PDB file of C-alpha atoms in Angstrom:
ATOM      1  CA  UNK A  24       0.000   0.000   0.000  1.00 59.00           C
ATOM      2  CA  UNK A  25       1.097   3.590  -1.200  1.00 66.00           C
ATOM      3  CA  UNK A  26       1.611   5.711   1.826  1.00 65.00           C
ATOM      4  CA  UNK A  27       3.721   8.502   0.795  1.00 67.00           C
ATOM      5  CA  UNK A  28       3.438  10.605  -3.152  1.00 71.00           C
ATOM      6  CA  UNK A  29       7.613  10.237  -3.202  1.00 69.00           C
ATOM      7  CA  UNK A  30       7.178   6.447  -1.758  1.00 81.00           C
ATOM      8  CA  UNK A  31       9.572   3.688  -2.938  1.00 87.00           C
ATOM      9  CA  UNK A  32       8.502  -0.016  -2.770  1.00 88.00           C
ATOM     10  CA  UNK A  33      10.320  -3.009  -2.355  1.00 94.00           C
ATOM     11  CA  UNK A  34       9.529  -6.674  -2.859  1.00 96.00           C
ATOM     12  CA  UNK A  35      10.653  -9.627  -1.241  1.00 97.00           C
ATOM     13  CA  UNK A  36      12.021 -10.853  -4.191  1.00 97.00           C
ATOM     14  CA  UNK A  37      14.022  -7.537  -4.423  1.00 97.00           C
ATOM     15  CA  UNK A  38      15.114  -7.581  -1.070  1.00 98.00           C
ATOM     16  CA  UNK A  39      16.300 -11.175  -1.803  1.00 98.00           C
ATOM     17  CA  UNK A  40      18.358 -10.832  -4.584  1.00 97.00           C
ATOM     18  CA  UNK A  41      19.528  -7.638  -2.701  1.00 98.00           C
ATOM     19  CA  UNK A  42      20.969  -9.841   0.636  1.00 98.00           C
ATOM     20  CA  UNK A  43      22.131 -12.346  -2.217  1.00 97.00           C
ATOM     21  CA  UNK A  44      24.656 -10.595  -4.253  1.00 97.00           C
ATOM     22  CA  UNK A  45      25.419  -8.042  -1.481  1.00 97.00           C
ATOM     23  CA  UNK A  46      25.890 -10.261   1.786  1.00 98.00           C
ATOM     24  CA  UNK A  47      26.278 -13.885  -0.140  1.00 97.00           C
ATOM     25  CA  UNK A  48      26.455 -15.658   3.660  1.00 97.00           C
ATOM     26  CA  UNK A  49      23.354 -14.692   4.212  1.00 97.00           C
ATOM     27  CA  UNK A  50      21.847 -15.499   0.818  1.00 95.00           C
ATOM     28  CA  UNK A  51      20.507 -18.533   1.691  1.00 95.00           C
ATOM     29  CA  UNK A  52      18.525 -17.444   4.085  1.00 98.00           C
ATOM     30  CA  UNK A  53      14.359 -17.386   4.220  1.00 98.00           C
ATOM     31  CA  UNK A  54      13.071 -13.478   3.377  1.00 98.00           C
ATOM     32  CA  UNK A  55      10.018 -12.671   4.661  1.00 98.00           C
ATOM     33  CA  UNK A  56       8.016  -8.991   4.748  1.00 97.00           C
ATOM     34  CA  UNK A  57       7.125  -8.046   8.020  1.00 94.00           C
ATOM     35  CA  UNK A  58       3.636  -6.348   8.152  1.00 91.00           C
ATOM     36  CA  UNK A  59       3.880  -3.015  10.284  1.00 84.00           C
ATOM     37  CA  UNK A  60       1.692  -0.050  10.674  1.00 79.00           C
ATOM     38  CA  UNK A  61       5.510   2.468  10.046  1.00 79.00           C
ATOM     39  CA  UNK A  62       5.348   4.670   7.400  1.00 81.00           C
ATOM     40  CA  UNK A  63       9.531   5.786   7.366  1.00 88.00           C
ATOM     41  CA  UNK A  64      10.573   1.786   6.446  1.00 92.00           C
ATOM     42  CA  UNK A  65      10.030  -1.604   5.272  1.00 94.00           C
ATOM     43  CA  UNK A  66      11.228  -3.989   7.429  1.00 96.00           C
ATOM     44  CA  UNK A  67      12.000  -7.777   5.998  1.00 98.00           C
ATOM     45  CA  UNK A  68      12.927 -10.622   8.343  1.00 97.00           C
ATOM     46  CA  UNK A  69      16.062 -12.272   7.518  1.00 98.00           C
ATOM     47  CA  UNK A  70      16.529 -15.881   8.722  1.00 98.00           C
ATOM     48  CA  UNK A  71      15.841 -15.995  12.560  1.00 96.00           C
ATOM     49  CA  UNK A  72      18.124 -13.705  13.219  1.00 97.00           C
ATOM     50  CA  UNK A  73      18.210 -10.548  11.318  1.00 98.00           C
ATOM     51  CA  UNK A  74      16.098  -7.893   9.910  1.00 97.00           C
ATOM     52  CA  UNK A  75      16.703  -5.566   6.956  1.00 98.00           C
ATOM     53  CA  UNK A  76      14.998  -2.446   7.259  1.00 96.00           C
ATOM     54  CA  UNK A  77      14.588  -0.339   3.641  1.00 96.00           C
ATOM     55  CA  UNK A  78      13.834   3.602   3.605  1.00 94.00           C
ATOM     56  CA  UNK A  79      10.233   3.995   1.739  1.00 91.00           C
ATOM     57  CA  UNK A  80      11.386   7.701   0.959  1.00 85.00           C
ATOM     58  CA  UNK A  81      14.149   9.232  -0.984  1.00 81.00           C
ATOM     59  CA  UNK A  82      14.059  12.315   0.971  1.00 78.00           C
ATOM     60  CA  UNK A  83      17.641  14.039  -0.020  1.00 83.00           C
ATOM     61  CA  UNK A  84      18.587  11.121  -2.164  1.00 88.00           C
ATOM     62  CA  UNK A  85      20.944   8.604  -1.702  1.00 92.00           C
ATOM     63  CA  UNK A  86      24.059  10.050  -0.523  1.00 92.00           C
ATOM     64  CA  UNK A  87      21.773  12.092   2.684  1.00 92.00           C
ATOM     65  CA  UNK A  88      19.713   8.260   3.170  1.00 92.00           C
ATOM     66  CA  UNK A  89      22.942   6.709   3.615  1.00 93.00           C
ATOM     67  CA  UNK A  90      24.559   9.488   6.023  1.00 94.00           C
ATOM     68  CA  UNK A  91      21.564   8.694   7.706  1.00 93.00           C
ATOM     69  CA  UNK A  92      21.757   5.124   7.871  1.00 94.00           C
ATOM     70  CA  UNK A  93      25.294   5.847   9.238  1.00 95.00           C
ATOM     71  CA  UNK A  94      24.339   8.026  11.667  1.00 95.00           C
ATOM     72  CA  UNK A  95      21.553   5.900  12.906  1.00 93.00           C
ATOM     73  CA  UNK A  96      24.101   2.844  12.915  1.00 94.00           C
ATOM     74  CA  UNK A  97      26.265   4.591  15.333  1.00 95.00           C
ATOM     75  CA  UNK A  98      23.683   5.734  17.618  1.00 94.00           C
ATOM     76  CA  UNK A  99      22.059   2.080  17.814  1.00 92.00           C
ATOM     77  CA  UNK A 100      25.643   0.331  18.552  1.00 93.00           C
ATOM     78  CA  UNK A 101      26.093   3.419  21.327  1.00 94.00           C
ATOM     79  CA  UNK A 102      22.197   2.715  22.611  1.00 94.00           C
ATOM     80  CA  UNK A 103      23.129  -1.269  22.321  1.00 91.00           C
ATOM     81  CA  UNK A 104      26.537  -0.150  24.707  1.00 92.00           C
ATOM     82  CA  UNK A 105      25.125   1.482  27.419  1.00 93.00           C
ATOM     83  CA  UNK A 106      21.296   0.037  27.556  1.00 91.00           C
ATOM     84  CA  UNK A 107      20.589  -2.522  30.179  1.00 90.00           C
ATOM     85  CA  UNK A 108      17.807  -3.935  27.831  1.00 89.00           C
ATOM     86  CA  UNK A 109      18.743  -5.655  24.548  1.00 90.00           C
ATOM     87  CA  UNK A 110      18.137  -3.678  21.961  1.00 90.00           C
ATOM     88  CA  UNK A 111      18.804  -4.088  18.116  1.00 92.00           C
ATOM     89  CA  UNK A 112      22.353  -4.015  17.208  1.00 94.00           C
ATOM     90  CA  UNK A 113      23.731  -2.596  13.402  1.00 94.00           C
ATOM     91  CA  UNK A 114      25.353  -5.292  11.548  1.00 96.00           C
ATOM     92  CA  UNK A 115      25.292  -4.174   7.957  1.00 96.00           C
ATOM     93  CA  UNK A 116      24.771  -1.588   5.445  1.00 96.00           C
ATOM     94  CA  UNK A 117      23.670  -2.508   1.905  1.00 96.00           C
ATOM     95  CA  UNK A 118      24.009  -0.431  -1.147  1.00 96.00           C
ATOM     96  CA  UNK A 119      21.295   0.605  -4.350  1.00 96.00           C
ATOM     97  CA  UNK A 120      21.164  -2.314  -6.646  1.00 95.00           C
ATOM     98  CA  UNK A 121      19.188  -3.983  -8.864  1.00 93.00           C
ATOM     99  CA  UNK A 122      15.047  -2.987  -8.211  1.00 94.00           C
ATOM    100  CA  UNK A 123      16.058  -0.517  -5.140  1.00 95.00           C
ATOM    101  CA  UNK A 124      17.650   2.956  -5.314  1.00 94.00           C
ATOM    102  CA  UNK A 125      18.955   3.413  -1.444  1.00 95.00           C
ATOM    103  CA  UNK A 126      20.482   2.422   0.844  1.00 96.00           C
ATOM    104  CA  UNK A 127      19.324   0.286   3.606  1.00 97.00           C
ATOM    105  CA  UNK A 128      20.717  -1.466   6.649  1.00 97.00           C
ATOM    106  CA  UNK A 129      20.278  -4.553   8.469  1.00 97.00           C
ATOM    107  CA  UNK A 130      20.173  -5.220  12.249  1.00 96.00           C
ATOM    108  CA  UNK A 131      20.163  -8.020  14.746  1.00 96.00           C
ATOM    109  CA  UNK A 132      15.905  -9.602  15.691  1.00 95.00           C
ATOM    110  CA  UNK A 133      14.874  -9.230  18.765  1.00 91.00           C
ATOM    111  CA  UNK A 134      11.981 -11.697  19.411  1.00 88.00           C
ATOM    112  CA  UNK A 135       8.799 -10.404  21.657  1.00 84.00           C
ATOM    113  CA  UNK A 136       6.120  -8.651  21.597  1.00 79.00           C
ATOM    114  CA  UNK A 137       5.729  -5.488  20.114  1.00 71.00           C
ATOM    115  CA  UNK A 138       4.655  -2.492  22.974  1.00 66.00           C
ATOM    116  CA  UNK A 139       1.632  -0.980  22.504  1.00 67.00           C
ATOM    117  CA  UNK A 140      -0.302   1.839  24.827  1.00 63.00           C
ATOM    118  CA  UNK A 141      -2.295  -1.347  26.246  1.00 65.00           C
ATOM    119  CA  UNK A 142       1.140  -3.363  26.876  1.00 57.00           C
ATOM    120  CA  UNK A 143       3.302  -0.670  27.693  1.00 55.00           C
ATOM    121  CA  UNK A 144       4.303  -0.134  31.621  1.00 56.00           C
ATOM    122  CA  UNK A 145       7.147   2.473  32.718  1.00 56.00           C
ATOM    123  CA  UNK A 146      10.057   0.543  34.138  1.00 55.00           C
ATOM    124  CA  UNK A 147      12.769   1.869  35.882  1.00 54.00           C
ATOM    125  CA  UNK A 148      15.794   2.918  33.647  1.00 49.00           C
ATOM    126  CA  UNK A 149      13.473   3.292  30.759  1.00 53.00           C
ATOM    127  CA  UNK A 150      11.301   5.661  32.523  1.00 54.00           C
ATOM    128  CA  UNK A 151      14.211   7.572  33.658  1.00 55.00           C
ATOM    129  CA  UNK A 152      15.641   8.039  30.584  1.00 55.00           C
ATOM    130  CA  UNK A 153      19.443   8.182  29.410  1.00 54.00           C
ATOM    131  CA  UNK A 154      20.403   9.602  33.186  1.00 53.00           C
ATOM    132  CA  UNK A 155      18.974   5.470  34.169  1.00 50.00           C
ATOM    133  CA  UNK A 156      21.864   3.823  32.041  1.00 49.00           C
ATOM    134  CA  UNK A 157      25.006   3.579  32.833  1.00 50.00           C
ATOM    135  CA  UNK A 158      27.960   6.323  30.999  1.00 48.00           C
ATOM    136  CA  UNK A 159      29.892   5.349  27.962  1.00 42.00           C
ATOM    137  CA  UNK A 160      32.999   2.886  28.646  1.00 43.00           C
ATOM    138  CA  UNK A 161      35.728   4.878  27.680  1.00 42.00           C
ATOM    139  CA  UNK A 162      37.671   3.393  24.557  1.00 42.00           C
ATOM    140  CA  UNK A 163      35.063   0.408  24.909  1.00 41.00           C
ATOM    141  CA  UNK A 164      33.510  -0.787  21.545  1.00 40.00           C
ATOM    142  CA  UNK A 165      30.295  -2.715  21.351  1.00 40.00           C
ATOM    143  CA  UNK A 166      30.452  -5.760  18.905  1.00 42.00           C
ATOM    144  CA  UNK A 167      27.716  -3.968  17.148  1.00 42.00           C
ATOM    145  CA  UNK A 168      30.006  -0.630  16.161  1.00 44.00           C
ATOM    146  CA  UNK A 169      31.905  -2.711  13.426  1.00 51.00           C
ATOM    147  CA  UNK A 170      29.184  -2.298  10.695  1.00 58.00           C
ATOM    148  CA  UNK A 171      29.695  -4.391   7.316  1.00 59.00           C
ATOM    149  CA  UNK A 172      29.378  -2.285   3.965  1.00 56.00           C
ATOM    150  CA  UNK A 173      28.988  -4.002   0.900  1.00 56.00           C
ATOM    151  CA  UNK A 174      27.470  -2.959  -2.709  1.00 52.00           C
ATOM    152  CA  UNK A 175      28.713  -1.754  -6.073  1.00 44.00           C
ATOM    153  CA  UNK A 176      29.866   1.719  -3.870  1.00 43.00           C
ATOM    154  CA  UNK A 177      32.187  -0.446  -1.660  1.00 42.00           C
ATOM    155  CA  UNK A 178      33.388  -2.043  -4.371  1.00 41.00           C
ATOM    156  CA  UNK A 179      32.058  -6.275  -3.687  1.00 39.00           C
TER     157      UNK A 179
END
């Protein structure tokens, strides 16, 4: 379904042949869309284990969609450092290619239960906020700050 005038769509056969040629371990792999009520991304399970999230707008084009995908990586891998919940860690960035124009990324799956205002309760560090979690280890880096690029831009 069309949400946005500017909106890009992807298929699960694109984002397939996407993981394929640009992260071949995880080619073989089961793709599957994951129904969601977002409007900024698609999101696509990979395997058990992953999910590859894909930008629905082209807002600033490429080059600004991947900054952002950057930027976004590095926040998640500092949230993933510091959080005392598990949260979704970066793992890869994928490149344009063949039936998709941007950039997207890929991060770890969490499995639950998605919060809603009827499941949702405060607890403790969350409801605090950042001053709840613990400071940044100095010269510590989470497993999730190394972030894989591939594509036709990094040159695989």
């Amino acid at each position: 379904m069309t949400m946005h005038e500017d909106q890009v769509d992807v298929t699960t056969g694109t984002v397939a042949g996407l993981i394929g040629d640009q992260f071949p371990e995880w080619g073989g792999l089961e793709v599957r869309f994951l129904p969601s009520t977002g409007t900024v991304n698609a999101i696509f399970r990979v395997g058990d284990g992953l999910a590859a999230r894909f930008p629905l707008r082209a807002a600033g084009g490429a080059a600004e969609v991947s900054a952002a995908l950057r930027r976004e990586a590095e926040a998640s891998a500092e949230l993933a450092r510091v959080s005392p919940f598990p949260v979704p860690e970066p793992v890869a960035l994928g490149e344009p290619g063949a039936g998709f124009p941007l950039p997207w990324s890929v991060q770890t799956w969490l499995a639950g239960t998605a919060a809603t205002a009827r499941r949702s309760r405060p607890v403790g560090a969350v409801r605090r906020g950042p001053r709840g979690l613990p400071g940044r280890s100095p010269g510590g880096r989470h497993p999730g700050a190394a972030v894989q690029r591939r594509g036709a831009a990094a040159g695989s």
